[in-house]
Short mmCIF file of C-alpha atoms in Angstrom, two decimals:
data_model
loop_
_atom_site.label_atom_id
_atom_site.label_comp_id
_atom_site.label_asym_id
_atom_site.label_seq_id
_atom_site.Cartn_x
_atom_site.Cartn_y
_atom_site.Cartn_z
CA MET A 210 21.71 -38.08 -23.76
CA PRO A 211 23.92 -36.44 -20.74
CA THR A 212 26.48 -33.80 -22.32
CA ASN A 213 29.70 -35.04 -21.48
CA GLN A 214 29.30 -38.39 -20.23
CA LEU A 215 29.22 -41.74 -22.10
CA ARG A 216 26.78 -43.50 -19.43
CA GLN A 217 24.12 -42.07 -17.28
CA LEU A 218 25.23 -40.77 -13.90
CA ARG A 219 23.14 -41.68 -10.70
CA VAL A 220 22.80 -38.01 -8.84
CA VAL A 221 21.55 -37.84 -5.23
CA LEU A 222 20.46 -34.31 -4.10
CA VAL A 223 20.68 -33.82 -0.41
CA GLY A 224 17.87 -31.40 -0.55
CA GLY A 225 16.63 -30.19 -3.53
CA THR A 226 12.56 -29.21 -2.85
CA GLY A 227 13.10 -25.76 -2.46
CA PHE A 228 14.15 -22.47 -4.47
CA ILE A 229 16.88 -24.16 -6.53
CA GLY A 230 16.61 -28.13 -6.45
CA PRO A 231 13.82 -28.50 -8.57
CA HIS A 232 15.16 -26.84 -11.55
CA LEU A 233 18.11 -28.91 -11.03
CA ALA A 234 16.84 -31.85 -11.01
CA ALA A 235 14.82 -30.94 -14.09
CA GLN A 236 18.06 -29.92 -15.71
CA LEU A 237 19.68 -33.09 -14.70
CA LEU A 238 16.82 -35.47 -15.68
CA ARG A 239 16.92 -33.87 -19.24
CA MET A 240 20.78 -34.59 -19.34
CA GLY A 241 19.57 -38.18 -19.31
CA HIS A 242 21.03 -38.66 -15.53
CA ARG A 243 19.28 -40.76 -12.50
CA VAL A 244 18.05 -38.15 -10.21
CA ILE A 245 17.20 -39.23 -6.75
CA VAL A 246 16.05 -36.53 -3.94
CA TYR A 247 16.48 -37.08 -0.43
CA HIS A 248 14.13 -34.65 1.89
CA ARG A 249 11.59 -34.85 4.76
CA GLY A 250 8.34 -35.01 2.16
CA GLU A 251 6.42 -32.24 3.86
CA HIS A 252 6.04 -30.64 0.38
CA GLU A 253 6.51 -32.14 -2.63
CA PRO A 254 7.30 -29.22 -5.26
CA ALA A 255 6.31 -30.08 -9.11
CA LEU A 256 9.11 -32.55 -10.24
CA PRO A 257 9.11 -33.92 -13.42
CA TYR A 258 8.02 -37.86 -13.92
CA GLY A 259 10.83 -40.12 -13.23
CA ILE A 260 12.52 -38.26 -10.03
CA GLU A 261 13.08 -40.23 -7.34
CA HIS A 262 11.99 -39.36 -3.76
CA VAL A 263 14.08 -40.79 -0.71
CA HIS A 264 11.77 -39.32 2.33
CA SER A 265 13.18 -39.16 5.96
CA PRO A 266 12.50 -37.00 8.84
CA LEU A 267 16.58 -37.21 8.92
CA ALA A 268 16.60 -34.94 6.14
CA ALA A 269 16.00 -31.69 8.51
CA ARG A 270 18.58 -29.16 7.65
CA PRO A 271 21.68 -29.07 9.05
CA VAL A 272 21.44 -33.14 7.68
CA THR A 273 23.80 -35.33 9.89
CA ARG A 274 22.38 -38.38 9.38
CA PHE A 275 21.25 -40.98 6.17
CA PRO A 276 18.94 -43.72 6.18
CA ALA A 277 20.49 -46.62 4.71
CA GLU A 278 17.96 -46.74 1.78
CA LEU A 279 19.94 -44.21 0.55
CA THR A 280 23.42 -45.14 1.25
CA SER A 281 23.37 -48.40 0.58
CA LEU A 282 23.61 -48.08 -2.92
CA ALA A 283 26.59 -46.47 -4.83
CA CYS A 284 25.86 -43.36 -6.44
CA ASP A 285 27.92 -41.31 -9.09
CA VAL A 286 27.49 -37.56 -7.40
CA VAL A 287 26.22 -36.37 -4.21
CA VAL A 288 24.88 -32.74 -4.26
CA ALA A 289 25.28 -30.90 -1.18
CA MET A 290 22.21 -28.21 -1.70
CA HIS A 291 22.15 -26.65 1.77
CA LEU A 292 25.57 -27.25 3.94
CA VAL A 293 25.56 -25.08 6.87
CA GLY A 294 28.68 -25.62 8.28
CA GLU A 295 31.37 -27.90 9.42
CA GLU A 296 29.41 -30.69 11.27
CA ASP A 297 26.54 -31.54 8.58
CA ALA A 298 29.69 -31.32 6.05
CA ARG A 299 31.35 -34.07 7.93
CA SER A 300 28.39 -35.99 8.23
CA LEU A 301 27.66 -36.20 4.60
CA ALA A 302 31.29 -36.91 3.75
CA ASP A 303 31.27 -39.77 6.40
CA ALA A 304 28.35 -41.33 4.85
CA PHE A 305 28.80 -41.04 0.77
CA ARG A 306 33.02 -41.95 0.88
CA GLY A 307 33.37 -45.54 -0.85
CA ILE A 308 29.65 -44.78 -1.81
CA ALA A 309 29.88 -41.73 -4.14
CA ARG A 310 32.69 -41.15 -6.70
CA ARG A 311 32.09 -36.78 -6.38
CA VAL A 312 30.41 -34.40 -4.57
CA VAL A 313 28.83 -31.24 -5.70
CA ALA A 314 28.72 -28.50 -2.45
CA LEU A 315 27.02 -25.17 -2.85
CA SER A 316 29.01 -22.86 -0.97
CA SER A 317 28.35 -18.87 -0.70
CA GLY A 318 30.26 -15.89 -1.95
CA ASP A 319 30.14 -14.42 2.04
CA VAL A 320 32.71 -16.93 2.53
CA TYR A 321 35.05 -13.78 0.83
CA ARG A 322 36.96 -11.42 3.00
CA ALA A 323 35.07 -8.97 1.15
CA TYR A 324 31.95 -9.77 2.77
CA GLY A 325 33.64 -9.44 6.40
CA LEU A 326 34.55 -5.74 5.11
CA LEU A 327 31.13 -4.80 4.00
CA ARG A 328 29.56 -6.02 7.53
CA GLY A 329 32.17 -4.24 9.13
CA THR A 330 33.47 -7.63 11.02
CA GLU A 331 36.83 -7.77 9.10
CA GLU A 332 39.24 -4.04 8.87
CA GLY A 333 41.01 -2.94 6.35
CA ALA A 334 40.92 -1.58 3.13
CA PRO A 335 38.46 -2.86 0.45
CA GLU A 336 39.45 -5.91 -1.55
CA PRO A 337 39.94 -5.36 -5.44
CA THR A 338 36.94 -6.61 -7.61
CA PRO A 339 36.00 -8.70 -9.14
CA LEU A 340 36.86 -11.09 -6.74
CA THR A 341 37.96 -14.12 -7.85
CA GLU A 342 38.03 -17.74 -6.12
CA GLU A 343 41.41 -17.07 -5.43
CA SER A 344 40.49 -13.88 -3.13
CA PRO A 345 41.21 -13.78 0.26
CA LEU A 346 38.67 -15.44 2.65
CA ARG A 347 37.45 -14.11 5.65
CA SER A 348 39.33 -14.10 8.51
CA LYS A 349 36.38 -14.03 11.52
CA LEU A 350 34.36 -16.91 11.35
CA TYR A 351 30.20 -17.40 12.08
CA PRO A 352 29.19 -14.20 10.52
CA TYR A 353 25.68 -14.29 11.87
CA ARG A 354 26.34 -15.28 15.18
CA GLY A 355 24.14 -13.54 17.68
CA GLY A 356 21.53 -12.77 14.47
CA ALA A 357 18.18 -13.73 14.07
CA GLY A 358 17.61 -16.98 12.82
CA GLY A 359 16.52 -18.03 9.44
CA PRO A 360 16.69 -20.88 7.48
CA PHE A 361 19.87 -21.81 8.98
CA ASP A 362 21.50 -21.47 12.30
CA PRO A 363 23.20 -18.49 13.04
CA GLU A 364 25.22 -19.82 15.61
CA LYS A 365 26.74 -23.04 13.23
CA TYR A 366 26.56 -21.58 10.03
CA ASP A 367 29.47 -20.80 8.39
CA LYS A 368 30.62 -22.17 4.36
CA ILE A 369 34.34 -21.54 5.31
CA LEU A 370 33.83 -24.53 7.61
CA ALA A 371 31.72 -26.48 5.10
CA GLU A 372 34.12 -25.70 2.24
CA ARG A 373 37.18 -27.06 4.53
CA GLU A 374 35.22 -30.43 5.55
CA ILE A 375 34.14 -31.10 2.31
CA SER A 376 37.18 -30.70 0.18
CA ARG A 377 39.44 -32.83 2.83
CA HIS A 378 38.92 -35.87 1.65
CA PRO A 379 40.75 -37.67 -1.46
CA ASP A 380 38.51 -40.50 -1.93
CA LEU A 381 35.53 -37.66 -2.52
CA PRO A 382 36.67 -34.99 -4.67
CA ALA A 383 34.63 -31.87 -4.33
CA THR A 384 33.44 -29.42 -6.47
CA ILE A 385 32.32 -25.89 -4.84
CA LEU A 386 30.25 -23.79 -6.12
CA ARG A 387 30.64 -20.05 -4.62
CA LEU A 388 26.56 -18.94 -5.22
CA PRO A 389 25.68 -15.03 -5.92
CA VAL A 390 22.24 -13.19 -4.71
CA VAL A 391 19.81 -16.07 -6.79
CA TYR A 392 16.69 -14.45 -7.55
CA GLY A 393 13.65 -15.36 -9.81
CA PRO A 394 10.41 -17.09 -9.16
CA GLY A 395 9.78 -18.77 -5.60
CA ASP A 396 12.66 -16.21 -4.32
CA TYR A 397 11.83 -16.66 -0.04
CA MET A 398 13.30 -13.22 0.01
CA HIS A 399 10.93 -11.43 -2.50
CA ARG A 400 14.52 -9.39 -3.58
CA PHE A 401 12.44 -7.52 -6.52
CA PHE A 402 9.50 -6.86 -4.32
CA PRO A 403 9.67 -3.52 -3.08
CA THR A 404 11.05 -2.23 -6.44
CA VAL A 405 8.12 -3.71 -8.16
CA LYS A 406 5.77 -2.40 -5.52
CA ARG A 407 6.92 0.90 -5.99
CA ILE A 408 6.51 0.76 -9.15
CA ASP A 409 2.91 -0.40 -9.35
CA ASP A 410 1.89 2.05 -6.96
CA GLY A 411 2.51 4.58 -9.30
CA ARG A 412 5.74 5.95 -7.14
CA PRO A 413 7.52 8.90 -9.44
CA ALA A 414 10.75 8.29 -8.23
CA ILE A 415 12.45 5.09 -6.29
CA LEU A 416 14.94 6.88 -3.47
CA LEU A 417 18.35 4.99 -2.95
CA ASP A 418 21.16 5.51 -0.46
CA GLU A 419 23.75 7.36 -2.82
CA HIS A 420 26.66 4.99 -1.48
CA LEU A 421 24.22 1.53 -1.90
CA ALA A 422 22.97 2.97 -5.64
CA ALA A 423 26.83 2.70 -6.67
CA TRP A 424 27.27 -0.68 -5.34
CA ARG A 425 27.56 -3.84 -7.24
CA TRP A 426 26.75 -7.46 -5.80
CA THR A 427 26.38 -10.09 -8.35
CA HIS A 428 23.21 -12.05 -8.86
CA GLY A 429 22.16 -14.99 -10.66
CA TYR A 430 18.81 -16.00 -11.85
CA VAL A 431 17.52 -19.26 -10.10
CA GLU A 432 17.22 -21.66 -13.58
CA ASN A 433 20.96 -20.27 -15.08
CA VAL A 434 22.32 -21.00 -11.29
CA ALA A 435 20.75 -24.57 -11.45
CA HIS A 436 22.18 -25.19 -14.95
CA ALA A 437 25.85 -24.02 -13.42
CA ILE A 438 25.29 -26.67 -10.41
CA ALA A 439 24.29 -29.00 -13.49
CA LEU A 440 27.41 -28.74 -15.37
CA ALA A 441 29.45 -29.55 -12.50
CA VAL A 442 27.96 -32.46 -11.67
CA ASP A 443 27.77 -33.39 -15.52
CA ARG A 444 31.39 -32.71 -16.44
CA GLU A 445 34.12 -34.83 -14.84
CA LYS A 446 36.97 -32.54 -14.72
CA SER A 447 35.03 -30.23 -11.96
CA ALA A 448 36.37 -32.41 -9.46
CA GLY A 449 38.76 -30.79 -6.97
CA ARG A 450 37.71 -26.84 -8.57
CA ILE A 451 36.09 -23.99 -6.99
CA TYR A 452 33.71 -22.03 -9.31
CA ASN A 453 32.36 -18.39 -8.64
CA VAL A 454 28.72 -18.73 -10.05
CA GLY A 455 26.79 -15.36 -11.18
CA GLU A 456 25.83 -13.00 -14.24
CA PRO A 457 28.72 -11.78 -16.48
CA ARG A 458 28.40 -8.26 -16.02
CA THR A 459 27.17 -6.97 -12.52
CA PRO A 460 25.47 -3.51 -12.65
CA THR A 461 25.15 -1.15 -9.78
CA VAL A 462 22.08 -1.47 -7.40
CA ALA A 463 20.92 1.84 -9.17
CA ASP A 464 21.46 0.07 -12.55
CA ARG A 465 19.35 -2.94 -11.62
CA VAL A 466 16.49 -0.90 -10.48
CA ARG A 467 16.71 0.90 -13.76
CA GLN A 468 16.67 -2.72 -15.76
CA ILE A 469 13.49 -3.71 -13.63
CA ALA A 470 11.81 -0.53 -14.50
CA ALA A 471 12.54 -0.68 -17.79
CA ALA A 472 10.93 -4.01 -18.22
CA ILE A 473 8.20 -2.88 -16.65
CA GLY A 474 7.80 0.30 -19.23
CA TRP A 475 8.31 2.50 -15.73
CA LYS A 476 9.57 6.23 -16.42
CA GLY A 477 10.15 7.68 -13.52
CA ARG A 478 12.89 8.68 -11.71
CA VAL A 479 16.07 7.07 -9.88
CA VAL A 480 16.58 9.63 -6.73
CA THR A 481 20.29 9.20 -4.88
CA LEU A 482 20.67 10.68 -1.59
CA PRO A 483 23.14 10.69 1.53
CA ALA A 484 21.91 8.23 4.35
CA ALA A 485 21.32 11.40 6.19
CA GLU A 486 18.38 13.05 3.93
CA LEU A 487 16.65 9.68 3.61
CA PRO A 488 13.84 8.12 5.55
CA PRO A 489 15.53 5.60 8.31
CA TYR A 490 13.85 2.57 7.14
CA LEU A 491 15.90 3.20 3.72
CA VAL A 492 19.37 3.06 5.62
CA VAL A 493 21.44 0.20 5.39
CA PRO A 494 24.36 0.37 7.53
CA LEU A 495 26.94 -1.45 5.44
CA ARG A 496 30.09 -0.32 4.18
CA PHE A 497 29.03 0.28 0.78
CA GLU A 498 33.08 0.27 -0.58
CA GLN A 499 33.32 -2.91 -0.77
CA SER A 500 31.86 -4.30 -3.58
CA LEU A 501 30.64 -8.01 -3.73
CA GLU A 502 31.11 -8.70 -7.62
CA TYR A 503 32.03 -12.06 -8.45
CA ASP A 504 34.41 -13.51 -11.33
CA THR A 505 32.88 -15.93 -12.99
CA THR A 506 35.59 -16.59 -16.03
CA ARG A 507 36.70 -19.71 -14.64
CA LEU A 508 33.45 -21.45 -14.65
CA ARG A 509 32.67 -20.48 -17.95
CA ARG A 510 35.91 -21.58 -19.65
CA GLU A 511 35.98 -24.61 -17.79
CA LEU A 512 32.76 -25.69 -18.22
CA GLY A 513 31.63 -23.98 -20.97
CA TYR A 514 28.92 -22.18 -18.86
CA GLU A 515 26.69 -19.61 -20.42
CA GLU A 516 23.26 -18.53 -19.26
CA PRO A 517 20.47 -20.33 -21.02
CA VAL A 518 17.71 -17.60 -19.79
CA SER A 519 18.46 -14.16 -21.14
CA LYS A 520 18.62 -11.44 -18.59
CA GLU A 521 15.62 -9.96 -20.07
CA GLU A 522 13.52 -13.27 -20.03
CA ALA A 523 14.64 -13.53 -16.27
CA LEU A 524 13.67 -10.30 -15.01
CA ARG A 525 10.21 -10.78 -16.93
CA ARG A 526 9.28 -14.24 -15.36
CA THR A 527 10.29 -12.87 -12.08
CA ILE A 528 8.47 -9.68 -12.05
CA ALA A 529 5.52 -11.28 -13.00
CA TRP A 530 5.98 -13.86 -10.26
CA GLU A 531 6.47 -11.11 -7.67
CA ARG A 532 3.26 -9.49 -8.87
CA ALA A 533 0.97 -13.04 -8.33
CA ASN A 534 2.90 -14.07 -5.15
CA PRO A 535 3.32 -10.80 -2.97
CA PRO A 536 4.95 -11.45 0.78
CA ALA A 537 2.16 -12.69 2.83
CA GLN A 538 2.94 -9.76 4.83
CA ILE A 539 3.78 -6.60 3.90
CA ASP A 540 5.28 -4.21 6.26
CA PRO A 541 3.50 -0.18 5.59
CA ALA A 542 6.26 1.70 7.56
CA GLN A 543 8.68 0.13 4.82
CA PHE A 544 6.77 1.73 2.16
CA ASP A 545 6.08 5.08 3.88
CA TYR A 546 5.60 7.39 0.90
CA ALA A 547 4.92 10.75 2.72
CA ALA A 548 8.33 10.14 4.07
CA GLU A 549 9.69 9.97 0.63
CA ASP A 550 8.04 12.73 -1.18
CA LEU A 551 9.06 14.90 1.60
CA ALA A 552 12.84 13.75 0.85
CA ILE A 553 12.50 14.16 -2.67
CA GLU A 554 10.86 17.72 -2.37
CA LYS A 555 13.78 19.17 -0.28
CA ARG A 556 16.29 17.56 -2.67
CA ASP A 557 14.76 19.29 -5.70
CA ALA A 558 14.55 22.47 -4.28
CA GLU A 559 18.57 22.95 -3.98
CA PRO A 560 19.81 24.72 -6.34
CA HIS A 561 21.34 22.40 -9.49
CA SER A 562 20.83 19.02 -7.51
CA ALA A 563 19.81 17.65 -10.47
CA SER A 564 23.10 18.04 -12.23
CA SER A 565 25.19 17.28 -8.99
CA PRO A 566 28.28 15.03 -9.57
CA SER A 567 26.69 12.27 -7.17
CA GLY A 568 23.94 11.99 -9.36
CA ARG A 569 21.22 12.88 -6.78
CA GLY A 570 18.05 13.76 -8.33
CA SER A 571 18.72 11.22 -11.96
CA GLY A 572 16.72 9.73 -13.88
#
């Protein structure tokens, strides 16, 4: 039976066949809800028996049109899995007002001013962290304009505009979930692959920019993130609320690398160096004095959220998937071990480098 409802909910997922969607659909089904997934039908992931599908070419992102088959019957909750910006948020609200009782919209921590400070599009002192749901948002819109395309159009993408539009309709109360970095099996970004590859290649040390090493960015394992979304769908009291989603404690990048290393059993060193001493491909031009650590207290307190998958199990599953599913293309220039060895040798040759306050050469 549903965890917090006396009746079955009819839930429409707009999108839902990608990275997070199949886990969400499965969890909602286990809660006892009826789940309809609206997508193009170009690929069918392994979804549990009982999930319903509505296929349409109109489901291409950004989704601005919905077939009558989807909107002809009332539903309880519509989940906007892939809002891009103002246009598709308005279209979804217009399509489901008077049809759905609530909407749950997936947003991102990139709405915060801290994200603009990190990328250099905002000016001023770093924001205090961890970031709460009341932390200031970016003043500069369209953070990716002029950049390369990806799963979204950088000229139209802005979750701030999507949040504003989806939240302004009293007759369709919205729950906003600001997601962290999501990792796990199926991660098309392969975020942990560079670390796993270096360990599997027998590297004695992993090099990090000293500022990046001390930086924090909240992550969430894919099934745990799906659980947070499922709770927001299931629990009526989430209506009108904004929640940060992510791990309870955010480690530094260096500590996250060490956690991956421990899961594999690697005994090498994590070596931190100034950017000027690193091979250029290891230098990331961001303002790492600004952390992107999120406070998830509200989600845990109001919705009773706890991670169903432990950190240790999440890492084990992710490492196994990365090993079995490496990226289709691996740029060897990003793994120039001769250049990395030279940088480490120069650092190790300096007097007292292993015990320097910056942690350079630390294990």
